[in-house]
Amino acid sequence: MKVLVVFALAVAYASGSALRAPYEVNVEPELRNVYVPAVDGLDGRITNGYDARPDQFPYQAGLSLKIGNSAAWCGGSVIGHEWILTAAHCTDGVDSIDVHLGSTIRTSPKVKYTVGRDRVIIHEGWNSKTVLNDISLIRIPYTDFNDAIRAVDLPRLESHYSTYVNDEAVASGWGRTSDSSNSVASHLQYADLRIISNDVCKKTFPLNVRSSNICVSTSAAVSTCNGDSGGPLVLKHNRELVGVTSFGSSAGCEKQQPAAFTRVTSYLDWIKDKSGISR
């Protein structure tokens, strides 16, 4: 990609489902502007994906974020009976969060909790200008698991981690389903995606992609988009959570530019330290 920008993947839905505008940081002149997530400006969704079946993604969480008089939507992953993993840019500055669990239809969760900002743990190294360490945890009341609500597996702490290049993965969420849409989806969507190398991804996002990111190609305009932020990227062959939806190109979700995620294997020690969860 030549002249592109980064957008964070969350969608505001208060008052007409208008998108919240991201803000820009200065970057190299040939890249113009890089847009990164702000508390009051986020973007993300699944374009050209598929409708999920009931209970197909029991680890999927929906997050209705309240920030002052506005609201936004993000995704998350159930990783334990009391823990949701999501993106820092989703939870930074929130006043409260409605956590939806067991949903296929976005507005019809099997379980719903409202938690305050005191239940949010944002990575200490989170940098909203560079999108570094875009990861956070939300603690919810203890939740029993069933067919509709169940934790996704994290990679094992002791494993030797692959880069996952060329592995197939699945992303899911209620984000926008096309660039022309101005609201999040009502039915949970998913997309099959192929992981690419960080070197390839850096050609599009040279200042934002680091070893703590993992990227996918978005061929055939199949991609995460506004509203999918914080949601899961899970390996198809072993159902392990390897990514948290973070950012993409502001040129649009259907422009076949890479989408970037927070690489979960880079944060396993942090997750264990804050939540006690590991494999």
JSON list of N, CA, C and O in Angstrom, two decimals, residues 1-5 28-33 203-204 249-251 257:
[
{"chain": "A", "resi": 1, "resn": "MET", "atom": "N", "xyz": [0.83, -1.18, 0.00]},
{"chain": "A", "resi": 1, "resn": "MET", "atom": "CA", "xyz": [0.00, 0.00, 0.00]},
{"chain": "A", "resi": 1, "resn": "MET", "atom": "C", "xyz": [0.87, 1.24, 0.00]},
{"chain": "A", "resi": 1, "resn": "MET", "atom": "O", "xyz": [1.89, 1.27, 0.63]},
{"chain": "A", "resi": 2, "resn": "LYS", "atom": "N", "xyz": [0.44, 2.27, -0.68]},
{"chain": "A", "resi": 2, "resn": "LYS", "atom": "CA", "xyz": [1.23, 3.49, -0.77]},
{"chain": "A", "resi": 2, "resn": "LYS", "atom": "C", "xyz": [0.77, 4.49, 0.29]},
{"chain": "A", "resi": 2, "resn": "LYS", "atom": "O", "xyz": [1.37, 4.60, 1.32]},
{"chain": "A", "resi": 3, "resn": "VAL", "atom": "N", "xyz": [-0.31, 5.20, 0.04]},
{"chain": "A", "resi": 3, "resn": "VAL", "atom": "CA", "xyz": [-0.74, 6.24, 0.97]},
{"chain": "A", "resi": 3, "resn": "VAL", "atom": "C", "xyz": [-1.98, 5.76, 1.69]},
{"chain": "A", "resi": 3, "resn": "VAL", "atom": "O", "xyz": [-3.08, 5.83, 1.18]},
{"chain": "A", "resi": 4, "resn": "LEU", "atom": "N", "xyz": [-1.80, 5.22, 2.88]},
{"chain": "A", "resi": 4, "resn": "LEU", "atom": "CA", "xyz": [-2.91, 4.66, 3.63]},
{"chain": "A", "resi": 4, "resn": "LEU", "atom": "C", "xyz": [-2.86, 5.13, 5.07]},
{"chain": "A", "resi": 4, "resn": "LEU", "atom": "O", "xyz": [-1.86, 5.62, 5.54]},
{"chain": "A", "resi": 5, "resn": "VAL", "atom": "N", "xyz": [-3.95, 4.91, 5.76]},
{"chain": "A", "resi": 5, "resn": "VAL", "atom": "CA", "xyz": [-4.04, 5.27, 7.16]},
{"chain": "A", "resi": 5, "resn": "VAL", "atom": "C", "xyz": [-4.59, 4.11, 7.95]},
{"chain": "A", "resi": 5, "resn": "VAL", "atom": "O", "xyz": [-5.17, 3.19, 7.39]},
{"chain": "A", "resi": 28, "resn": "GLU", "atom": "N", "xyz": [5.39, 9.51, 8.61]},
{"chain": "A", "resi": 28, "resn": "GLU", "atom": "CA", "xyz": [6.24, 9.88, 7.49]},
{"chain": "A", "resi": 28, "resn": "GLU", "atom": "C", "xyz": [5.40, 10.52, 6.38]},
{"chain": "A", "resi": 28, "resn": "GLU", "atom": "O", "xyz": [4.28, 10.08, 6.11]},
{"chain": "A", "resi": 29, "resn": "PRO", "atom": "N", "xyz": [5.92, 11.56, 5.71]},
{"chain": "A", "resi": 29, "resn": "PRO", "atom": "CA", "xyz": [5.12, 12.28, 4.71]},
{"chain": "A", "resi": 29, "resn": "PRO", "atom": "C", "xyz": [4.52, 11.39, 3.64]},
{"chain": "A", "resi": 29, "resn": "PRO", "atom": "O", "xyz": [3.40, 11.60, 3.21]},
{"chain": "A", "resi": 30, "resn": "GLU", "atom": "N", "xyz": [5.27, 10.37, 3.20]},
{"chain": "A", "resi": 30, "resn": "GLU", "atom": "CA", "xyz": [4.75, 9.54, 2.12]},
{"chain": "A", "resi": 30, "resn": "GLU", "atom": "C", "xyz": [3.57, 8.68, 2.57]},
{"chain": "A", "resi": 30, "resn": "GLU", "atom": "O", "xyz": [2.87, 8.10, 1.76]},
{"chain": "A", "resi": 31, "resn": "LEU", "atom": "N", "xyz": [3.35, 8.60, 3.89]},
{"chain": "A", "resi": 31, "resn": "LEU", "atom": "CA", "xyz": [2.22, 7.83, 4.39]},
{"chain": "A", "resi": 31, "resn": "LEU", "atom": "C", "xyz": [1.05, 8.73, 4.77]},
{"chain": "A", "resi": 31, "resn": "LEU", "atom": "O", "xyz": [0.02, 8.25, 5.23]},
{"chain": "A", "resi": 32, "resn": "ARG", "atom": "N", "xyz": [1.21, 10.04, 4.61]},
{"chain": "A", "resi": 32, "resn": "ARG", "atom": "CA", "xyz": [0.20, 11.02, 5.00]},
{"chain": "A", "resi": 32, "resn": "ARG", "atom": "C", "xyz": [-0.11, 10.88, 6.48]},
{"chain": "A", "resi": 32, "resn": "ARG", "atom": "O", "xyz": [0.71, 11.22, 7.30]},
{"chain": "A", "resi": 33, "resn": "ASN", "atom": "N", "xyz": [-1.28, 10.39, 6.82]},
{"chain": "A", "resi": 33, "resn": "ASN", "atom": "CA", "xyz": [-1.70, 10.31, 8.21]},
{"chain": "A", "resi": 33, "resn": "ASN", "atom": "C", "xyz": [-1.93, 8.87, 8.62]},
{"chain": "A", "resi": 33, "resn": "ASN", "atom": "O", "xyz": [-2.36, 8.05, 7.83]},
{"chain": "A", "resi": 203, "resn": "LYS", "atom": "N", "xyz": [4.50, -3.29, 5.18]},
{"chain": "A", "resi": 203, "resn": "LYS", "atom": "CA", "xyz": [4.50, -2.50, 3.94]},
{"chain": "A", "resi": 203, "resn": "LYS", "atom": "C", "xyz": [3.30, -1.56, 3.90]},
{"chain": "A", "resi": 203, "resn": "LYS", "atom": "O", "xyz": [3.34, -0.51, 3.26]},
{"chain": "A", "resi": 204, "resn": "THR", "atom": "N", "xyz": [2.24, -1.95, 4.59]},
{"chain": "A", "resi": 204, "resn": "THR", "atom": "CA", "xyz": [1.06, -1.10, 4.68]},
{"chain": "A", "resi": 204, "resn": "THR", "atom": "C", "xyz": [1.11, -0.20, 5.91]},
{"chain": "A", "resi": 204, "resn": "THR", "atom": "O", "xyz": [0.74, 0.97, 5.85]},
{"chain": "A", "resi": 249, "resn": "SER", "atom": "N", "xyz": [-6.94, -0.37, 7.65]},
{"chain": "A", "resi": 249, "resn": "SER", "atom": "CA", "xyz": [-6.73, 0.79, 6.79]},
{"chain": "A", "resi": 249, "resn": "SER", "atom": "C", "xyz": [-7.95, 1.69, 6.77]},
{"chain": "A", "resi": 249, "resn": "SER", "atom": "O", "xyz": [-9.08, 1.24, 6.59]},
{"chain": "A", "resi": 250, "resn": "SER", "atom": "N", "xyz": [-7.73, 3.00, 6.91]},
{"chain": "A", "resi": 250, "resn": "SER", "atom": "CA", "xyz": [-8.83, 3.95, 6.83]},
{"chain": "A", "resi": 250, "resn": "SER", "atom": "C", "xyz": [-9.34, 4.11, 5.40]},
{"chain": "A", "resi": 250, "resn": "SER", "atom": "O", "xyz": [-10.36, 4.75, 5.17]},
{"chain": "A", "resi": 251, "resn": "ALA", "atom": "N", "xyz": [-8.65, 3.50, 4.43]},
{"chain": "A", "resi": 251, "resn": "ALA", "atom": "CA", "xyz": [-9.15, 3.53, 3.06]},
{"chain": "A", "resi": 251, "resn": "ALA", "atom": "C", "xyz": [-10.47, 2.78, 2.96]},
{"chain": "A", "resi": 251, "resn": "ALA", "atom": "O", "xyz": [-11.27, 3.01, 2.05]},
{"chain": "A", "resi": 257, "resn": "GLN", "atom": "N", "xyz": [-6.73, -4.38, 1.98]},
{"chain": "A", "resi": 257, "resn": "GLN", "atom": "CA", "xyz": [-5.51, -4.08, 2.72]},
{"chain": "A", "resi": 257, "resn": "GLN", "atom": "C", "xyz": [-5.48, -4.93, 3.99]},
{"chain": "A", "resi": 257, "resn": "GLN", "atom": "O", "xyz": [-6.53, -5.36, 4.48]}
]
